[in-house]
Amino acid sequence: MEIYQLKVFLEVARHLSFTEAADTLNLTQPAVSAKIKSLEESLGVELFHRLGRKIKLTRVGDYLFNSGPELIALESRLVKEVNEIKEGKHSRLTIGCTASVSDDWIPNVLFQSRQKYPKVELSCLSFASVKSLHQSIMDGEVDIGISETSLHEFDEIESQPIDRFHYCLMVATDHRLANCQWLSLKDLTSEVWAFPPTGTPERLVLESRLSELGMKLSDFTHHEIVQTQSLMCAFLRQGHYLGFTSSFQFQSERQAKALVSIPLQEFSLESRLFLLISKKISRVMDENHQKRSSKYGATEPLQQFIHLLKQYSQQKLKIHVPSSRDKVSARSPSIVSEKAVPETVIAKATSSTKESRGVYFRSPTLSTRKSNSTDSEILTIKIGIQNKTIQTVTAGLIIEKLNLLEHFLPRNGQYRNTKYRIKWIDFTSGAPIVKGLQSQQLDIGILGDYPLLLSGTSHSDASSPVANTRLVSFVASNPDGSGNTIIVPSHSKLSSLDDLRNRIIAVPFASAAHGMMMRTLAKENLLQEVTLASIDKLNIHQLTPRNNQADGYAYFAPLHEIASSHGQFRRLIDDQDVTMLPTFHGIVVEATLADNHPNIVVAYLKALIAAQHWYITTPNALSLVSNWTRLDPEIIAKTLEYSNLDTTGLFFPETTIRSDWITEHIHQLKTIPGNQKLGEINTTSWIQSEFLETALSSI
C-alpha cells in the first residue's frame, strides 16, 4: 500500500463519488478508479460496494477510512521532521534509561544538552528493567538507551562505554557499619539487607557475581526486595538495612550526609555505564555524518547528543597507569654505562607512558546462566604463590582476596557446566613452587628470576630436554637489580664483597637471592672462596643474627628491608646488584594447563591485570595489603611502587616479558657449576607471550 493510494481512497470515501474525488485531486476519473483498484489488489479485499452509479464503504473500507488519516498525519510529520533534521532546525530526541540512571545520572546531562541545543525537544523514559529497555530500543520507541548493563549478547545492539562507577554497600550514616572503610559480602550474610528487584542492573550484577563466588541470594537470611529507589532509601534510613546499590544512586542523600557508601571487596573494580544504540541507526548516522560533516558538522539531534556524551566520557574514562618503564633513566643512570651488559638488557622499553582505558568488571548477561548440576565437571586449579614476597602480591594475594580469578574464568562453551575449585598455596620461597610445577602438583606458579629459569629446565627424571612449563607473563620488575642483597649483623666488621672470603653466607637455595649471590661471586672471582649455606625456613618476623651459623644472609625483597628495619642488620653494600642485571618475577604455568585450557591461563592473566590496576589506582590498597600481609605499609610501599605515595619502590607492577633480560640471566648463570641445564632452555618455545597479548586485548 502506497501513501498516495491511501490519499486517493480517503477522498473517494469522503465524497462517496469517484467523479468528485477526481475533481478534488485534479485527476481523471479513470486514474482515480485505477488507484482504487490497485489499492484493493494490494490489500486483497474490496473497499467499496458498487451499487449502480452509487458506492458504499465495505467493513474494511470503513475501518481504513477511520484509521487512514493517522497514517497521513504520520507521513506528514515524518516528512516535516526529515526536512527539519536536514536543515538543522527544531526536532525531538527520546532517550531510554534504567531507573537509577534516570534518577541520579541523566538529569545533569539532559540539562547540558538543552543548554547547548535549545531547539531539540528532549524526552527521557525510565525503564524498570534492562530487558524492557532493550525491547523499547528494538521497537523504536526510544532513539538510544543508557544503562549500567551492556547488551553485548545481542548482535543488533551496539554498546559504547560512556562513564564508570562502583557497585557498593549503602547504609545510613548512623548505622554501626558506617565508619567501615572496606567490607565483604561473605561477612555480611547474617545482616538485614534491602536488595533491588529482578531485572534491574543492580540485581543482575549482584546475582552474576554471587554465582561466580558459589553463593546465592538466599544465603542472606534476612532480606527484602524493594521496588523503587525511594523505598530503598526508606529501608536504609528508617530500618537500618544494608543496601546494594551503584555509586550513581542516592547522590543527594550522600551529599546531605544521610547515607554513606562503603566499598565491597567482591566489587573492587569499577563497572561501566553504556550508551545503547541500534546498529541500523548507528550505520545510518555514520553514513550521514560522512556526507555532511565537512560542510554542516553534526546537526542531527541524535548525533549532537552522542557527541556531547563522548566529550563527557573522554574526560571521565581516562586513567593514567604508570609503568616501570617510565622511570628507568631517573632511577639508575649508572646502568647505561655498564659495558658488560647489552643495551637491550639494561634499557627499559622506549614506549612512553600510555593512557589506559582502565580495567572493569564485565557486564552480566540479562539472565544468569545455570549449569546442569548432573553433568558438572569440577576443575581444580592449584596456584603456588609467595604472599610475603610483596612484589608478587598482585599475582597472588590480591587476586585471591578480591576473588578476581573467579570473575574472569570462562563460563561458556566447553566450560558451561564447569565448577572451579581454586587452591591458593602460599610458599616462603620459589624452590617448592618449581618442584610442584615440574611434578604437575601445581598448575600455576609465581617465581623470581632464578627459580623461574629453573622451572624452564627439564625435570631431572625426564628423558626429553623439553620443559613442561610455559612462561606467560612478568609480574614485577626492578631495572637496577637491587631487589636482592646481602645483609650482615649491625656489629659485623664486614664492609665489602672482598671481605666475604672464607666466610659463610646463608641463602634460601634456588631463590632469586641465590641466583644473585652466585652471579655476584662469579663476577668477583669469589665463587670458590665463599661458602653458601641453605636456609630451609624463613621467619621474617623473628630474624636474628646467628653468628655461629653464618656471617651474613642473602635475601630477596622485602626480607632484607624487614631485617634492616629491626635495627639488627645492615646491607653489606648499598649499590645495586654488581652484575647489573635487572631482577624480575613472572608467572609460569604447567604445560598441560597451557595446552588443554588456554582460556583459563588467559583468565588468570586478566585477573593479574585487574589486580595491578586495582593496586595502582585504589586509595586504600596499601592499607588493605598491609592488613592482609601483616607488614608495615612503609615496607610494602618501599618494595612495590604505590602511586599514591611519593616514595619510590624497588619493584614496579609489570606484565611485559623481557626476553633479553632472561637471555642475559641464562648467559651469566649457565657457566656456574650446577647451572649447566639453564643453557638448554629454548626461550623461543618456553616463552609464550600470546597468552598475555590475548588477555590485554580482551579485558
Coordinates of N, CA, C and O in Angstrom, one line a residue, residues 166-170 193 243-247 254 261-264 267:
H166 N 31.1 2.5 40.7 CA 31.3 1.3 41.5 C 29.9 0.8 42.0 O 29.0 1.6 42.3
Y167 N 29.8 -0.5 42.2 CA 28.7 -1.1 43.0 C 29.3 -1.1 44.4 O 30.4 -1.4 44.7
C168 N 28.4 -0.8 45.4 CA 28.9 -0.7 46.7 C 27.8 -1.0 47.7 O 26.6 -1.3 47.4
L169 N 28.1 -0.9 49.0 CA 27.2 -1.1 50.1 C 26.8 0.3 50.5 O 27.6 1.2 50.6
M170 N 25.5 0.5 50.7 CA 24.9 1.8 51.1 C 24.2 1.6 52.5 O 23.4 0.7 52.6
W193 N 19.2 -7.0 54.8 CA 19.5 -6.4 53.5 C 18.2 -5.9 52.8 O 17.2 -6.5 53.0
G243 N 22.0 -1.8 51.9 CA 21.6 -1.7 50.6 C 22.7 -2.0 49.6 O 23.8 -1.5 49.7
F244 N 22.3 -2.8 48.6 CA 23.3 -3.0 47.5 C 22.9 -2.0 46.3 O 21.8 -2.2 45.8
T245 N 23.8 -1.1 46.0 CA 23.4 -0.1 45.0 C 24.7 0.3 44.2 O 25.8 -0.3 44.4
S246 N 24.5 1.2 43.2 CA 25.6 1.7 42.5 C 26.0 3.1 43.0 O 25.2 3.7 43.7
S247 N 27.2 3.5 42.7 CA 27.6 4.8 43.2 C 26.9 6.0 42.5 O 27.0 7.1 42.9
R254 N 23.7 11.3 49.9 CA 25.0 11.2 50.4 C 25.6 12.6 50.6 O 26.4 12.9 51.6
S261 N 28.3 5.5 51.4 CA 28.7 4.3 50.6 C 30.0 3.7 51.2 O 30.9 4.4 51.6
I262 N 30.0 2.3 51.1 CA 31.2 1.6 51.6 C 31.7 0.6 50.5 O 30.8 -0.1 50.0
P263 N 32.9 0.6 50.1 CA 33.4 -0.3 49.1 C 33.2 -1.8 49.5 O 33.4 -2.1 50.7
L264 N 32.9 -2.6 48.6 CA 32.7 -4.0 48.8 C 33.9 -4.8 48.2 O 34.3 -4.5 47.0
F267 N 33.4 -6.3 44.8 CA 33.2 -5.4 43.7 C 34.3 -4.3 43.7 O 34.0 -3.1 43.7

